XYZ file of C-alpha atoms in Angstrom:
325
model
C -0.014 -0.018 -0.073
C 1.356 3.702 -0.949
C 1.623 5.043 2.225
C 1.328 8.543 0.049
C -1.321 8.653 -2.303
C -2.108 11.094 -4.188
C -5.764 10.723 -3.640
C -7.483 9.539 -0.712
C -11.245 8.558 -1.112
C -13.571 8.700 2.047
C -16.461 6.354 1.790
C -18.758 6.519 4.938
C -21.434 3.823 5.194
C -24.529 2.258 7.347
C -26.399 -0.449 5.863
C -24.832 -0.235 2.489
C -25.253 -3.854 1.086
C -27.982 -2.933 -1.994
C -25.471 -0.546 -3.696
C -22.131 -0.641 -2.158
C -20.659 -3.357 -4.479
C -21.369 -1.234 -7.649
C -19.634 1.964 -5.948
C -16.294 0.204 -4.747
C -16.051 -1.374 -8.025
C -16.731 2.183 -9.677
C -13.588 3.219 -7.717
C -11.344 0.394 -8.472
C -11.717 0.942 -11.999
C -10.774 4.558 -12.401
C -8.047 5.421 -14.658
C -6.315 7.317 -12.245
C -4.759 4.614 -9.808
C -2.764 6.412 -7.124
C -5.279 6.256 -4.399
C -6.550 4.893 -1.344
C -10.068 4.333 -0.472
C -11.221 4.573 3.325
C -14.245 2.765 4.556
C -15.815 3.535 7.665
C -18.591 1.779 8.474
C -21.170 2.969 11.287
C -21.718 -0.147 12.776
C -24.031 -1.392 10.103
C -26.549 -4.592 10.899
C -26.639 -5.867 7.422
C -24.154 -7.555 4.956
C -21.893 -4.533 4.398
C -19.102 -5.862 6.890
C -18.710 -8.939 4.958
C -18.796 -7.022 1.573
C -16.194 -4.584 2.643
C -13.964 -7.555 4.295
C -13.837 -9.070 1.139
C -12.794 -6.206 -0.829
C -10.260 -5.345 1.215
C -8.652 -8.776 1.324
C -8.333 -8.090 -2.621
C -7.006 -4.492 -2.696
C -4.753 -3.518 -0.186
C -5.339 0.137 -1.083
C -8.614 -0.659 0.306
C -9.009 0.284 4.328
C -12.029 -0.376 6.261
C -12.910 0.356 9.752
C -15.825 -0.202 11.529
C -17.660 1.727 14.353
C -18.643 -0.285 17.481
C -21.831 2.312 17.756
C -23.573 4.579 14.971
C -21.587 7.750 15.633
C -23.944 9.569 13.294
C -23.581 10.575 9.392
C -21.789 14.042 10.416
C -18.692 11.844 12.824
C -18.520 9.384 10.025
C -17.939 11.889 6.911
C -15.587 13.839 8.821
C -14.035 11.001 10.370
C -12.802 9.618 6.850
C -11.074 13.076 6.247
C -9.295 12.713 9.310
C -7.544 8.987 8.234
C -6.632 10.496 5.120
C -3.261 10.663 3.713
C -3.698 11.876 0.392
C -3.041 15.536 -1.485
C -6.454 15.283 -2.813
C -9.467 14.102 -1.079
C -12.727 12.897 -2.323
C -15.778 11.644 -0.598
C -17.762 8.238 -2.256
C -21.248 7.759 -0.919
C -21.867 3.766 -1.116
C -24.956 3.974 -3.472
C -23.480 6.658 -6.250
C -21.374 5.523 -9.125
C -17.975 7.567 -10.677
C -17.367 7.094 -14.198
C -13.745 5.594 -14.883
C -12.522 8.999 -15.551
C -13.451 11.221 -12.727
C -10.168 10.995 -10.585
C -7.999 11.557 -13.380
C -9.629 14.481 -15.079
C -9.865 16.195 -11.594
C -6.928 15.563 -10.273
C -5.343 17.093 -13.773
C -7.310 20.381 -13.112
C -5.908 20.654 -9.678
C -2.402 20.022 -10.374
C -2.130 22.899 -12.889
C -3.924 25.522 -10.908
C -3.018 25.991 -7.344
C -5.881 28.488 -7.059
C -8.132 26.028 -7.274
C -9.437 24.145 -4.447
C -12.344 21.905 -5.369
C -12.726 20.388 -8.889
C -15.824 18.399 -9.849
C -17.642 16.782 -13.063
C -21.363 17.390 -14.114
C -23.836 15.202 -12.643
C -26.189 12.687 -14.057
C -28.956 11.560 -11.084
C -29.881 7.693 -11.548
C -32.250 5.758 -10.090
C -32.100 2.253 -8.226
C -31.606 0.033 -11.662
C -29.246 2.796 -12.808
C -31.500 4.147 -15.271
C -30.721 8.144 -15.705
C -33.417 10.234 -14.192
C -32.125 13.766 -15.187
C -29.229 15.847 -15.377
C -28.201 18.039 -12.676
C -26.934 21.782 -13.519
C -24.759 22.684 -10.680
C -23.087 25.839 -11.882
C -20.603 25.610 -9.270
C -17.580 26.922 -11.938
C -16.738 29.963 -9.383
C -13.260 31.254 -11.026
C -13.336 34.607 -10.013
C -9.780 35.501 -8.250
C -12.011 37.573 -5.704
C -13.102 35.684 -2.652
C -15.993 38.126 -1.890
C -17.306 37.551 -5.666
C -17.188 33.850 -5.290
C -19.013 34.044 -2.296
C -21.769 35.797 -3.589
C -22.257 33.662 -6.396
C -22.344 30.844 -4.263
C -25.013 32.254 -2.446
C -27.114 33.039 -5.170
C -26.404 29.331 -6.216
C -27.760 28.024 -2.826
C -30.227 30.502 -2.160
C -33.436 28.184 -2.546
C -31.557 24.914 -1.450
C -29.187 22.716 -3.996
C -28.025 19.400 -4.323
C -24.698 19.802 -3.383
C -22.816 17.658 -5.813
C -19.509 19.560 -6.039
C -19.189 18.076 -2.328
C -18.416 15.028 -4.384
C -15.488 16.557 -5.979
C -11.741 16.282 -5.430
C -10.758 18.935 -2.873
C -7.370 19.779 -1.864
C -7.167 17.950 1.842
C -4.510 20.404 3.551
C -7.381 23.145 2.999
C -10.469 20.769 4.060
C -8.770 19.759 7.222
C -8.573 23.397 8.319
C -12.437 23.295 8.237
C -14.704 21.932 10.433
C -15.270 19.130 8.135
C -19.146 18.209 8.378
C -21.198 19.713 10.983
C -23.643 17.846 12.761
C -26.688 19.962 11.478
C -28.764 19.758 8.087
C -27.317 21.594 4.977
C -23.705 21.463 6.716
C -22.184 20.214 3.377
C -23.362 23.291 1.796
C -21.952 25.496 4.480
C -18.554 23.592 3.917
C -18.699 24.754 0.461
C -19.086 28.256 1.441
C -16.022 27.951 3.557
C -14.072 26.365 1.043
C -14.918 29.137 -1.781
C -13.499 31.539 0.525
C -10.512 29.275 0.313
C -10.061 29.211 -3.612
C -11.810 28.794 -6.937
C -14.008 25.863 -7.749
C -13.723 24.450 -11.145
C -16.514 22.388 -13.061
C -15.553 19.759 -15.891
C -18.268 20.102 -18.385
C -18.681 16.202 -18.937
C -20.958 13.759 -16.838
C -18.688 12.169 -14.407
C -20.777 11.405 -11.758
C -23.837 9.358 -11.020
C -25.571 10.591 -8.044
C -28.352 7.673 -6.896
C -31.574 8.655 -6.026
C -33.716 5.837 -4.379
C -36.082 5.299 -1.483
C -33.676 4.858 1.214
C -31.368 7.535 0.790
C -30.676 10.210 3.623
C -32.986 12.828 2.078
C -36.208 10.342 1.997
C -35.332 8.745 4.683
C -35.254 11.490 7.178
C -37.432 14.198 5.553
C -37.551 16.517 8.638
C -34.984 18.943 10.063
C -35.739 16.890 13.333
C -35.012 13.640 11.910
C -31.953 14.588 9.932
C -30.277 16.402 13.078
C -30.889 13.035 14.985
C -29.129 11.248 11.650
C -26.556 13.367 11.807
C -25.895 13.388 15.346
C -27.877 10.425 17.342
C -27.034 12.087 20.685
C -28.986 15.310 19.423
C -32.606 13.828 19.051
C -35.028 15.558 20.412
C -33.114 18.195 21.258
C -33.574 22.176 20.558
C -32.097 22.996 17.629
C -32.116 26.409 15.655
C -30.823 25.443 12.202
C -30.996 28.528 10.316
C -29.208 30.354 13.295
C -26.356 27.701 12.950
C -25.929 28.540 9.271
C -25.740 32.061 9.667
C -22.723 31.725 12.735
C -20.983 29.391 10.894
C -20.827 31.830 7.880
C -19.875 34.310 9.925
C -17.158 31.584 11.857
C -15.856 30.748 8.270
C -15.179 34.404 7.345
C -13.503 35.431 10.011
C -11.439 32.314 9.940
C -10.680 32.668 6.370
C -6.970 33.456 4.929
C -8.540 36.517 2.950
C -7.813 40.353 3.711
C -9.884 42.588 5.303
C -11.442 44.427 2.524
C -12.685 40.899 1.158
C -13.903 40.012 4.649
C -15.766 42.738 5.307
C -17.463 42.438 1.412
C -18.269 39.014 2.608
C -19.999 40.306 5.947
C -22.024 42.779 4.011
C -23.197 39.495 2.049
C -24.219 37.939 4.475
C -26.625 40.710 5.606
C -28.344 40.263 2.048
C -28.371 36.842 3.350
C -30.397 37.645 6.471
C -33.045 39.527 4.030
C -33.363 36.227 2.382
C -34.213 34.168 5.677
C -35.572 36.605 7.932
C -38.723 34.774 8.111
C -36.906 31.420 8.874
C -34.770 33.007 11.598
C -37.761 34.372 13.283
C -39.425 30.865 13.151
C -36.381 29.733 14.830
C -36.532 32.267 17.559
C -40.407 31.273 17.953
C -39.494 27.672 18.251
C -36.963 28.558 21.097
C -39.469 30.246 22.843
C -42.193 27.273 22.815
C -39.866 24.488 23.112
C -40.805 23.603 26.678
C -44.088 22.964 24.947
C -42.555 21.200 22.029
C -40.885 19.005 24.001
C -43.746 18.398 26.173
C -45.631 17.111 23.198
C -42.451 15.098 21.843
C -42.288 13.274 25.085
C -45.924 12.436 25.511
C -45.695 11.316 21.844
C -42.880 8.850 22.091
C -44.734 7.469 24.921
C -46.175 3.637 24.312
C -49.755 3.636 24.494
C -51.763 0.746 26.386
C -54.912 -0.699 24.880
C -57.609 -1.328 27.081
C -56.917 -4.906 26.825
C -53.714 -4.591 27.945
C -54.714 -2.290 30.811
C -57.454 -4.917 31.824
C -55.249 -7.524 32.179
C -52.709 -5.267 34.356
C -55.339 -4.443 36.293
C -56.327 -8.463 36.921
C -52.745 -9.522 37.395
C -52.095 -6.830 40.303
C -55.381 -8.121 41.950
C -54.322 -11.834 42.085
C -50.529 -10.583 43.100
C -52.659 -9.039 46.193
């Protein structure tokens, strides 16, 4: 195994037996072979462990780690970055596919231009049978030399939400490790992109080389509400108060403050956040209202989670108590 691979690929997984073989094969079939594949298994209960063990014995570039407990998606996605040794890093989810040329073409762009921190290809959305559904138009080709211009364009792209496909591109690992990586809150991947764009340019390869799978069991469909997704990111935060929009706002401010840009650029980025406030003021107010009413909401959630006894169970319980007495 190469102790210093050019590219590190991190695959966080939980119960991925349905698609993980295809995902691993699409990585092993890359034309660019100087990589390591780090698989972090979040205590899967299906056949994921057996599948990954098999591949790890067949290819020494594959490192398989298994967590004793499910640490949450955010921890797992960050963990594969911390284990990475390569110059460039790429996330590879267990249900997505990569064209054979993806690593080669993205690495070439990063090699040739040090001002680019992230390179990604165009994306095709596929279903569980690998049939194409639609091409995703990302538009994150953010090539301005001015950080505030890239930051403004980024916010325009994500204002109404985004599939976040550039998250799966090739990223300079030394820069990625300067960030909090993936936070334990919804859309932390988008906030991460917003921080990375302060460090340098994004480049889009005008070819479909990434295939993102949409299926009934993916995280967005399985955990549709903010409350469910927060618990998916971090199980310890289940049914806790979380002000998501305010978290985004504060994380953007932190990112600007820590970015290696001039004071003028920081000021212009802060001004962009004033516009962000005008776009999101209603959601921010809703978060405040949720905080005020949280004691009532928490009481409702605790009542809702209590198991209910039917009438027959109540009668049987009464009979048993009388017999015991």
